[in-house]
Coordinates of C-alpha atoms in Angstrom, one line a residue:
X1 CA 179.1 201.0 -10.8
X2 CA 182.2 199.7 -9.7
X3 CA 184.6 199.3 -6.6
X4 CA 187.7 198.7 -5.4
X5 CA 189.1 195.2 -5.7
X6 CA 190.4 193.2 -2.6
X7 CA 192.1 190.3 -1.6
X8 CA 189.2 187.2 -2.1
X9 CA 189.6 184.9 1.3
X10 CA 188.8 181.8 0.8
X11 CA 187.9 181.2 4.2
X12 CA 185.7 184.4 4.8
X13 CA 183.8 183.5 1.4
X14 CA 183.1 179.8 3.1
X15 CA 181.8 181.5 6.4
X16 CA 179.0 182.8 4.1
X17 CA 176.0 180.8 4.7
X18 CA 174.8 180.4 1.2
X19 CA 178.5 178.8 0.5
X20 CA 179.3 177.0 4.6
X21 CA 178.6 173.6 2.7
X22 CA 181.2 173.7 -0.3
X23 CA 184.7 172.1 0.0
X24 CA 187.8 174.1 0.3
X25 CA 188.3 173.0 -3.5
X26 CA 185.0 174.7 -4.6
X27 CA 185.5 178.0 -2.3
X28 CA 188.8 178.4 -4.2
X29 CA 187.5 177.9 -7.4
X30 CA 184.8 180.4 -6.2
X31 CA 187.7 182.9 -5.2
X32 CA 189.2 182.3 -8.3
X33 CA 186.2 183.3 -10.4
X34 CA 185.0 186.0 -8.3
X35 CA 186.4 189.1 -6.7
X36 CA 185.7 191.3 -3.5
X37 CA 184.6 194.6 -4.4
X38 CA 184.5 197.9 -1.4
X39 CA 181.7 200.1 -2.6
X40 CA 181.7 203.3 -1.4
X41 CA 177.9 204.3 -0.1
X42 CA 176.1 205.3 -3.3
X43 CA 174.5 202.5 -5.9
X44 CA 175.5 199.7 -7.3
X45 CA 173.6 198.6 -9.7
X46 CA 170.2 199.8 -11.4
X47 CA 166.4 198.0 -11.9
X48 CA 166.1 197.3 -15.5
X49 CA 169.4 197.5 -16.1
X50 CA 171.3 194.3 -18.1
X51 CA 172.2 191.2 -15.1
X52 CA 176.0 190.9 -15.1
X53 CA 177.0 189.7 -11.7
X54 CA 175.6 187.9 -8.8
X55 CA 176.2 190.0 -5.3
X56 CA 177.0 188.6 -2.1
X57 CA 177.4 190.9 1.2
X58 CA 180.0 190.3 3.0
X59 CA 180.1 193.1 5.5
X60 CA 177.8 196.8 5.3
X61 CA 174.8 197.6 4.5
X62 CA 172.7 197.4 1.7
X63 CA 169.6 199.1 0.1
X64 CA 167.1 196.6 -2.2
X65 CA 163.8 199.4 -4.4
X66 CA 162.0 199.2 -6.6
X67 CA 160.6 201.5 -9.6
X68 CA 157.1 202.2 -9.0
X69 CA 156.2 204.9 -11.0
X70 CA 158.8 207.6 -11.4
X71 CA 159.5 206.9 -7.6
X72 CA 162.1 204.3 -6.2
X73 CA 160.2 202.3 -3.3
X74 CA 162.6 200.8 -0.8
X75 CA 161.7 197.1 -0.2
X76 CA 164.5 195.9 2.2
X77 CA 167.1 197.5 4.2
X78 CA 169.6 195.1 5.7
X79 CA 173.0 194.6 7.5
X80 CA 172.6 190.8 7.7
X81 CA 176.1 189.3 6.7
X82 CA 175.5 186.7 3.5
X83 CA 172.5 188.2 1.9
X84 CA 172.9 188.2 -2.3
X85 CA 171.1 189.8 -4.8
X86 CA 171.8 190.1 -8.7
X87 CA 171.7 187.6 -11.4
X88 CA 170.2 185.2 -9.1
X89 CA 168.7 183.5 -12.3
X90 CA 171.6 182.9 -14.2
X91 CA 171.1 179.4 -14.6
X92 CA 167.6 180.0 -16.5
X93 CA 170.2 181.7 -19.4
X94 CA 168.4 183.0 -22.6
X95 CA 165.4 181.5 -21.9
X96 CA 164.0 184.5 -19.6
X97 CA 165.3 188.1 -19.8
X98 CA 168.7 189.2 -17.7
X99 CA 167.7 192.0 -16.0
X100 CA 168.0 193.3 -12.6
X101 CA 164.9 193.1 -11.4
X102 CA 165.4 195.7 -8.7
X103 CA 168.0 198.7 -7.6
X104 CA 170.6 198.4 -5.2
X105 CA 172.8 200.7 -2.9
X106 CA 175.0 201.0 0.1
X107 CA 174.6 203.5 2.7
X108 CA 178.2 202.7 4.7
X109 CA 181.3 201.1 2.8
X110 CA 180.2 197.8 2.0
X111 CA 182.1 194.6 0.7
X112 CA 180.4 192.5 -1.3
X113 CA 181.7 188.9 -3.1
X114 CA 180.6 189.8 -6.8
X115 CA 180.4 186.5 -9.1
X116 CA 179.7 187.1 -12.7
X117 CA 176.7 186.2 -13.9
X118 CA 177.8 183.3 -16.6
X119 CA 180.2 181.9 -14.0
X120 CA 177.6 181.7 -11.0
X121 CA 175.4 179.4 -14.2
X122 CA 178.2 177.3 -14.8
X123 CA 178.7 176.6 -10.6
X124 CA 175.4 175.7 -10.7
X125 CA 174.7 173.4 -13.5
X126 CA 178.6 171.5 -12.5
X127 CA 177.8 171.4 -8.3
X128 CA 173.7 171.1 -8.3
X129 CA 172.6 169.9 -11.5
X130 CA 169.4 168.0 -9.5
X131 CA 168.8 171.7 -7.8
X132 CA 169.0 173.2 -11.2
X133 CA 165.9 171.2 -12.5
X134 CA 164.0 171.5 -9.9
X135 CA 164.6 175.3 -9.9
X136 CA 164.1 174.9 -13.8
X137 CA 161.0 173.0 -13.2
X138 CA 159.6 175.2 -10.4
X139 CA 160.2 178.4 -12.2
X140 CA 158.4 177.4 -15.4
X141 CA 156.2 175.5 -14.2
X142 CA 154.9 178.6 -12.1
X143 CA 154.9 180.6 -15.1
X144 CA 152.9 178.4 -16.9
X145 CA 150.3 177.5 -14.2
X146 CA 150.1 181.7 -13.9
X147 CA 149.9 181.7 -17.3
X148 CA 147.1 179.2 -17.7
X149 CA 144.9 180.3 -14.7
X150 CA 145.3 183.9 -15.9
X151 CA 143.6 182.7 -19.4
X152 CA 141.4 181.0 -17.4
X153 CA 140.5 183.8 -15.4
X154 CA 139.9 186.0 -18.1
X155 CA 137.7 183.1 -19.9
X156 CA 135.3 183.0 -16.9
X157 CA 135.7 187.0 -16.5
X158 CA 134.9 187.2 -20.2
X159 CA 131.2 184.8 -19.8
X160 CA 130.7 186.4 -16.4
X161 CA 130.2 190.0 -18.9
X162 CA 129.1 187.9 -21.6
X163 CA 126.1 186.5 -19.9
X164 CA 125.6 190.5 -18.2
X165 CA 125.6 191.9 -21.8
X166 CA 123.2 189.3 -22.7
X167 CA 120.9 190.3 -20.0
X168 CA 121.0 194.0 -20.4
X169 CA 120.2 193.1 -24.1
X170 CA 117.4 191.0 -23.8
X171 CA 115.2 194.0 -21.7
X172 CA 115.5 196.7 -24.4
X173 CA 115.0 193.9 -27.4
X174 CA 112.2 192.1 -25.7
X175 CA 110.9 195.6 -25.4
X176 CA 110.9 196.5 -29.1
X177 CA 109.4 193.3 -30.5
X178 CA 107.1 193.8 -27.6
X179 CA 106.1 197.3 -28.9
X180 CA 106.5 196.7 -32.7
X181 CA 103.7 193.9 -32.3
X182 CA 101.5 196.2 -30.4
X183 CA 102.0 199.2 -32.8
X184 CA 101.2 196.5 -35.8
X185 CA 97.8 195.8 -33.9
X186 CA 97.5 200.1 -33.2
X187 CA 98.0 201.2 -36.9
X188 CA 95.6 198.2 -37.9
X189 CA 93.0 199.7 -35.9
X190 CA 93.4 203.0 -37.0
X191 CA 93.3 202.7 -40.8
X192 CA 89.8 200.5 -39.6
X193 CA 88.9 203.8 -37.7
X194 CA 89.6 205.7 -40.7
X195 CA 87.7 203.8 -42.5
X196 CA 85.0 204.1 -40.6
X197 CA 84.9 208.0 -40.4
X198 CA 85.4 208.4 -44.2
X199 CA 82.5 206.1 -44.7
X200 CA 80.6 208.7 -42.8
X201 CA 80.5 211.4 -46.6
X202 CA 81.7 214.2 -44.2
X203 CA 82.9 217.5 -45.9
X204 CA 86.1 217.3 -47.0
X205 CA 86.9 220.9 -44.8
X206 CA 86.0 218.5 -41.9
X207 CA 88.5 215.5 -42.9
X208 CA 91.3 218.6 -43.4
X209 CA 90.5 219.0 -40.2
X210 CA 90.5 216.2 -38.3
X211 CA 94.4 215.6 -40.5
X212 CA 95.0 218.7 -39.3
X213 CA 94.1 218.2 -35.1
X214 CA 95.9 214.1 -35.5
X215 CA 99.1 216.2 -36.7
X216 CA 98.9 218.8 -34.2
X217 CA 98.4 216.0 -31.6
X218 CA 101.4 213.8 -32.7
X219 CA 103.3 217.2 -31.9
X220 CA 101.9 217.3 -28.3
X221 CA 103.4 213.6 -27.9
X222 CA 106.8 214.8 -28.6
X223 CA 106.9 217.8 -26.2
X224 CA 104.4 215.9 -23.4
X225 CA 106.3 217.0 -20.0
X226 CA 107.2 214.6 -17.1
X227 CA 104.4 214.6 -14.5
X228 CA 104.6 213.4 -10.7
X229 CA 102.4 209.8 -9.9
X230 CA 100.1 212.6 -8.3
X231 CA 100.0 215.0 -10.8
X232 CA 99.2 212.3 -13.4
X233 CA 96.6 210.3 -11.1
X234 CA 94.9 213.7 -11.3
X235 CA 94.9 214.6 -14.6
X236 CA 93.8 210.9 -15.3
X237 CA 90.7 212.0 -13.3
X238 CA 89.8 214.9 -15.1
X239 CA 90.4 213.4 -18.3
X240 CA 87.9 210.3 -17.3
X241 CA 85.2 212.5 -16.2
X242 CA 85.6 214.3 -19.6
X243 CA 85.2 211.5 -22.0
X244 CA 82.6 210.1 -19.5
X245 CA 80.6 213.9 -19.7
X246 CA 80.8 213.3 -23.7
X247 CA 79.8 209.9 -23.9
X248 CA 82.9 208.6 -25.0
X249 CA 83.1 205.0 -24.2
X250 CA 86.0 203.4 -22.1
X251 CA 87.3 206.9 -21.3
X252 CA 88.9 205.1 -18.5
X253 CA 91.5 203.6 -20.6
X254 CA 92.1 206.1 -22.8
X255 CA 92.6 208.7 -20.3
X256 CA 95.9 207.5 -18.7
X257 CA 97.1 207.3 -22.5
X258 CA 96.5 210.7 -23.0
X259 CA 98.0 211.7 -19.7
X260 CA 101.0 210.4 -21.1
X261 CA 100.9 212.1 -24.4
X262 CA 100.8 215.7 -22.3
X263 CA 97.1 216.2 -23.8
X264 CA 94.6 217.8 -21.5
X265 CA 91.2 218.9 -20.8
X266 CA 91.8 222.5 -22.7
X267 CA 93.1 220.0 -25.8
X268 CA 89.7 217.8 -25.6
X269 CA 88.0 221.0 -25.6
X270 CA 89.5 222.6 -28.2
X271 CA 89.0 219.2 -30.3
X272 CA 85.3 218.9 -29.4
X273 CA 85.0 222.4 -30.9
X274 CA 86.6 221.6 -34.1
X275 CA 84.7 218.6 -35.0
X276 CA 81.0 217.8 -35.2
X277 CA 79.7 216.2 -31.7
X278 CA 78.5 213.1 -34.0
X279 CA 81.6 212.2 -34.9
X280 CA 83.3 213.2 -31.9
X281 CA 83.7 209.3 -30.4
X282 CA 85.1 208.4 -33.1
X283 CA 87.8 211.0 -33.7
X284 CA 88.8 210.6 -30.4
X285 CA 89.3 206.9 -30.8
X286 CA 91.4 207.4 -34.0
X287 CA 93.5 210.4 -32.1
X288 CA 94.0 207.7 -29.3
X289 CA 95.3 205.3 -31.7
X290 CA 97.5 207.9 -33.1
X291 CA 98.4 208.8 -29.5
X292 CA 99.4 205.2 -28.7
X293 CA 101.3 204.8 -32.4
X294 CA 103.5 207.8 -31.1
X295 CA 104.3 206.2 -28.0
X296 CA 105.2 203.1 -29.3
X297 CA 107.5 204.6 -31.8
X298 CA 109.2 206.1 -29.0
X299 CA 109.1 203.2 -27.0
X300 CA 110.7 201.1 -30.2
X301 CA 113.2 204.5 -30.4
X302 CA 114.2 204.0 -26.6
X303 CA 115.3 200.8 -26.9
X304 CA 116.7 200.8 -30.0
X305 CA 119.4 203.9 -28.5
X306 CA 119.6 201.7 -25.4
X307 CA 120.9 198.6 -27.8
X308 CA 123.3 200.8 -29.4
X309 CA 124.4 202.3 -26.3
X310 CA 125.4 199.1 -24.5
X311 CA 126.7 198.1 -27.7
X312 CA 129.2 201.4 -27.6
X313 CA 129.8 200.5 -24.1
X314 CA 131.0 196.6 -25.5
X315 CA 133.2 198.0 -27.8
X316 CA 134.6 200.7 -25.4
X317 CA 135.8 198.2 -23.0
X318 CA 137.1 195.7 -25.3
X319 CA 138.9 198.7 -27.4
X320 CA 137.8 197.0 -31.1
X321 CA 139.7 198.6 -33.2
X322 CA 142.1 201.0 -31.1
X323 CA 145.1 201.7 -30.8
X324 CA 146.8 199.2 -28.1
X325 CA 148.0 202.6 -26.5
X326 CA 146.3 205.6 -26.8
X327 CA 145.4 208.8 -25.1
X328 CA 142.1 207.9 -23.4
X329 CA 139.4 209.5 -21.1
X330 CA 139.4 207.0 -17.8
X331 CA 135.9 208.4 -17.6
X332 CA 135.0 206.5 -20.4
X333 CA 136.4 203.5 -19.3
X334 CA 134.8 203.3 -16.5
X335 CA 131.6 203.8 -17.3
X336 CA 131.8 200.9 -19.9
X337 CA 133.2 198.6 -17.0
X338 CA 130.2 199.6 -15.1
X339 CA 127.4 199.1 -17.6
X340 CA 129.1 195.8 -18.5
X341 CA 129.7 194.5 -14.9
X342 CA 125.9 196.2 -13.8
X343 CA 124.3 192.5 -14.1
X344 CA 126.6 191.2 -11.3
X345 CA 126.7 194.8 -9.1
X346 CA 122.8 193.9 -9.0
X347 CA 120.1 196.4 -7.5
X348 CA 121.2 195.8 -4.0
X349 CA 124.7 197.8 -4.4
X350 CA 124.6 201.2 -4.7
X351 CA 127.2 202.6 -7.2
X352 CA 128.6 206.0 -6.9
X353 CA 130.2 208.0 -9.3
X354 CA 132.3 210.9 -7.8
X355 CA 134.0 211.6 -10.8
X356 CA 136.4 215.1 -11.7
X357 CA 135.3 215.6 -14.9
X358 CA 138.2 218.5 -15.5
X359 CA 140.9 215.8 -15.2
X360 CA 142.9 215.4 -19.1
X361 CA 143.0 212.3 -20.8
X362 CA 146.1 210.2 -20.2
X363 CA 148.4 208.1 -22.2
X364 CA 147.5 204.7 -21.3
X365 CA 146.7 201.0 -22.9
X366 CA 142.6 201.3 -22.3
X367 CA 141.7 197.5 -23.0
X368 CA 144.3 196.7 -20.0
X369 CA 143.1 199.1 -17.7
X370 CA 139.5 198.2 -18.6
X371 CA 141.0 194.4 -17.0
X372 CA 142.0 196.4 -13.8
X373 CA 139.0 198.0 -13.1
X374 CA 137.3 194.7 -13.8
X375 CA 139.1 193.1 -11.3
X376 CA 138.5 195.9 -8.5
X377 CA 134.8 196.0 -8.7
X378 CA 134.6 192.4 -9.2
X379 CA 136.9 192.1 -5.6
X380 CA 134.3 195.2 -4.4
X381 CA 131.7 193.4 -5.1
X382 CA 132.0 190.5 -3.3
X383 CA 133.2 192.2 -0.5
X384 CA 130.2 193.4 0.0
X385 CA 128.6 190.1 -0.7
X386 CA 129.9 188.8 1.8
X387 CA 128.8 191.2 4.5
X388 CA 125.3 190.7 3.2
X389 CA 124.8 191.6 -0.1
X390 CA 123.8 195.3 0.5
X391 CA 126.6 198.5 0.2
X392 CA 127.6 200.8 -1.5
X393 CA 130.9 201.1 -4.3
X394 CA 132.4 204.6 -4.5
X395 CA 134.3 205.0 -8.0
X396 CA 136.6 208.3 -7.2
X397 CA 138.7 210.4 -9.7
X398 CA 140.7 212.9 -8.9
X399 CA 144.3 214.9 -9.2
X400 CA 146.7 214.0 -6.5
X401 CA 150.3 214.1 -6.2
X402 CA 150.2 215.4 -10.3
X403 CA 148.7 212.0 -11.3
X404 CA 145.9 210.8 -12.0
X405 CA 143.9 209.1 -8.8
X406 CA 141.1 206.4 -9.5
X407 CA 139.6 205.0 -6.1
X408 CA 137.3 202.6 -5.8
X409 CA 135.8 202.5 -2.3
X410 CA 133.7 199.4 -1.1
X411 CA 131.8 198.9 2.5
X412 CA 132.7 195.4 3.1
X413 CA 134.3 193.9 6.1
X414 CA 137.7 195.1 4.8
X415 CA 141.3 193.6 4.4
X416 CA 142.8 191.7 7.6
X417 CA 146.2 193.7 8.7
X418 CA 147.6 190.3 8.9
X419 CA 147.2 189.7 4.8
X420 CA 147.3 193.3 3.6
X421 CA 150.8 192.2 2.1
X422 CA 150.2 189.6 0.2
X423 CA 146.8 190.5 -1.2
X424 CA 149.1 191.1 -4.8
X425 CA 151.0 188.1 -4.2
X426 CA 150.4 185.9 -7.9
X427 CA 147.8 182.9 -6.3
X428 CA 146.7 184.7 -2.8
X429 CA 143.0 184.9 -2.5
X430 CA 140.7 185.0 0.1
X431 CA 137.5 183.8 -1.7
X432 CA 136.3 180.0 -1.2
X433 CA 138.0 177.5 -3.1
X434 CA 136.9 177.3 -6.7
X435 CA 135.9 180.9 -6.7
X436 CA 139.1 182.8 -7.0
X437 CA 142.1 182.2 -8.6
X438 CA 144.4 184.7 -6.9
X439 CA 145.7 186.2 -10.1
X440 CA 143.0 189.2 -10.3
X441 CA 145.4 191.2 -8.3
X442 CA 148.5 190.4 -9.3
X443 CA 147.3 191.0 -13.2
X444 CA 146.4 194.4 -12.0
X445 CA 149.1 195.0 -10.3
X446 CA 151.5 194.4 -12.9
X447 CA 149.6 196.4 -15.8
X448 CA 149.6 199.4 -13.6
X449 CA 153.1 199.2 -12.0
X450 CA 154.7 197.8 -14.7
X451 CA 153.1 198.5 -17.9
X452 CA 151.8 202.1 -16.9
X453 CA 154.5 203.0 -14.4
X454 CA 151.5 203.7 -12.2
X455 CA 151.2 202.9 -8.7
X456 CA 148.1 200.2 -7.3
X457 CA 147.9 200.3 -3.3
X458 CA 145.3 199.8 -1.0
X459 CA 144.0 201.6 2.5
X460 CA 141.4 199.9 4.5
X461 CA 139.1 199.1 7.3
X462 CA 135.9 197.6 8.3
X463 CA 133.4 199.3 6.1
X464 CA 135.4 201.2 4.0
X465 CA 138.0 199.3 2.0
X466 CA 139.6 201.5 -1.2
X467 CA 141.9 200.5 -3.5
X468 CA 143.9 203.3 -5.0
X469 CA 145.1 203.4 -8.6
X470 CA 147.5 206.3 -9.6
X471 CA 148.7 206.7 -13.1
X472 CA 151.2 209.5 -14.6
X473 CA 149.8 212.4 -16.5
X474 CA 152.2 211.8 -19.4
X475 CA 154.1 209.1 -21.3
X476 CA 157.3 207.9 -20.8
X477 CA 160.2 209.3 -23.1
X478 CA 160.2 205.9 -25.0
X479 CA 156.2 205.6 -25.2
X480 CA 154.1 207.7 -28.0
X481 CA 150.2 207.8 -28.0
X482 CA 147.9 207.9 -30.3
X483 CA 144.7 210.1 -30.0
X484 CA 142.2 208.1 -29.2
X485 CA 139.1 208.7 -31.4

């Protein structure tokens, strides 16, 4: 937008105070590149838009937003003679994108000295090439620290869930080899009980039989029902006193087996029925052995699905082999954070999922926003750490404002008023030294403001602390999915 030229006064522009220290020479020369421009209330110019000019306020007021979302956001709101805006980094040239990084407007007539933007560079390199470097090298050089602890950040992030993984693999492994050496041992002992009652010249209608009752028993395995501690203690009992009334030997430790099979006393009666009482003991013991070969066998099957499980969960939250941007279930996502962050959540936090499971997928990039919910829990979780290791996180979805809310709600000591502002500044942490970086925040930050056109905020107090993600329901008119699969 443009407005109306005026007369450029050398004198006004030198009452300024970013130009009270140039020469009479140097204000000309300003005047002389420059112009004054009235704008009528109304913008100026637009965020994202290409960085032409370099704006300084003589007299009005101005308006400074920002995009967040599909909402402008007003970030200042001043009257204050001097204050510029613009192409402020016009000096930096091609090396970092021209853009407005905000919006502007006037609310009253306003009169602004309005420098282009290749003009303000060349003031700058001839009056303050020294400044210039050090601007150079403070600018870069902050982009490249960011850029280096943000790497580094993600390194110790990645062997934080690295060494989690590992743990929550090691349990359901160890417990396979665990099983798979006991059911070697089991079905060794059974073909040796076999044995033992083939030896015995019985009839074969007898051995059909006893096939017969082992089948019929491996069936009872599959379908045993889930007992209560008491109801099982009980059954134990009965069981016990049975083998013990039929001379079975050890009943004791075979009872709890069958307990856990789902056999009972109507199932040793109708076996002792079946078979002669001589052989009895040791059809028993080879139906125990089968009994124990099924459990193990569901014990190896357990773990095995828990394995592949966690290692869906892995490849959900890195996103192997998906698109960058997708449509995606934040459900999904979620969980996978969870299960891969559950080794540092521990047993003493208690994690809540309050989730709206009716909510549709949304267009998003799922490996980033897997990053963003790392980075909340992670901040959750020490929160609570440091109020004694014990609380409770609250993960929330729900539909507000036609987007899509995630909420995750921690009962730590809270955010301070006093830094509540700067908690997304790039660097800013709370945490000792050596612990935080200060980036988690600001990466999160930017992938859902920027990259999602979402909006990250945060409410809290002592004992309930919730930071808020919202994200749009649909793409932007430039952005196309793909279905995730």
């Amino acid at each position: 937008m443009s407005g109306r030229l005026m007369p450029c006064d050398a004198a006004e522009i030198g009452s300024l105070f970013l130009f009270e220290k140039l020469d009479p020479v140097q204000l000309g020369q300003l005047c002389a590149a420059g112009r004054v421009e009235l704008f009528e209330p109304g913008p100026v110019y637009a965020e994202g838009d290409p960085a032409t000019c370099f704006y300084v306020m003589i007299e009005g007021t101005v308006v400074l937003s920002r995009r967040v979302g599909g909402d402008d956001v007003e970030v200042t709101r001043t009257s204050q003679s001097g204050v510029y805006a613009g192409s402020m980094q016009a000096y930096l040239g091609d090396r970092v994108p021209q853009v407005y990084n905000n919006s502007m407007r006037v609310t009253e007539p306003t009169r602004f000295f309005v420098l282009p933007g290749e003009k303000f560079s060349d003031f700058m390199q001839e009056w303050f090439p020294m400044a210039v470097h050090l601007l150079e090298g403070l600018f870069f050089g902050s982009k490249s620290t960011q850029r280096a602890i943000g790497q580094r950040e993600r390194l110790l992030a990645l062997g934080s869930l690295s060494a989690g993984l590992t743990h929550e693999l090691n349990n359901p492994a160890a417990a396979a080899v665990r099983a798979t050496a006991t059911l070697r041992e089991r079905v060794g002992k059974m073909r040796h009980k076999l044995a033992v009652i083939a030896q015995g010249n019985y009839a074969p209608e007898v051995m059909a039989n006893l096939i017969d009752i082992q089948e019929r028993t491996a069936e009872r395995v599959a379908k045993a029902p889930a007992l209560s501690p008491l109801e099982a203690s009980d059954r134990e009992d009965e069981l016990s006193d049975w083998l013990d009334d039929h001379d079975i030997q050890d009943g004791w430790r075979i009872a709890p087996t069958f307990v856990q099979a789902g056999l009972d006393v109507d199932w040793l009666d109708h076996i002792a029925a079946c078979v002669d009482e001589e052989i009895l003991p040791n059809a028993i013991g080879w139906l125990n052995y089968t009994v124990e070969t099924e459990l193990l066998m569901d014990e190896i099957n357990d773990s095995t699905d828990r394995i592949s499980h966690l290692v869906d969960a892995a490849k959900q939250y890195s996103q192997l082999d998906r698109a960058p941007y997708q449509v995606a279930d934040v459900h999904e996502l979620l969980d996978s954070t969870l299960l891969m962050l559950s080794g540092k959540i521990g047993q003493s936090i208690e994690v809540v999922k309050d989730y709206d499971r009716t909510l549709p997928k949304i267009p998003a990039y799922p490996a980033e926003l897997n990053q963003v919910w790392t980075n909340l829990i992670d901040n959750a979780v020490s929160a609570i750490n440091s109020a004694g290791g014990e609380g409770t996180l609250t993960v929330r979805t729900a539909l507000e404002h036609e987007q899509l809310l995630v909420e995750f709600r921690d009962t730590g000591p809270g955010v301070p008023q006093e830094i509540r502002g700067r908690i997304f500044d790039p660097f800013f942490t709370t945490k000792p030294v050596g612990e935080g970086t200060g980036l988690g925040l600001d990466i999160s930050w930017r992938i859902v403001v920027n990259k999602h056109h979402g909006t990250l905020q945060v409410e809290s107090e002592p004992g309930d602390t919730r930071f808020q993600v919202l994200l749009p329901l649909t793409a932007a008119a430039d952005e196309t999915p793909k279905e995730s699969e």
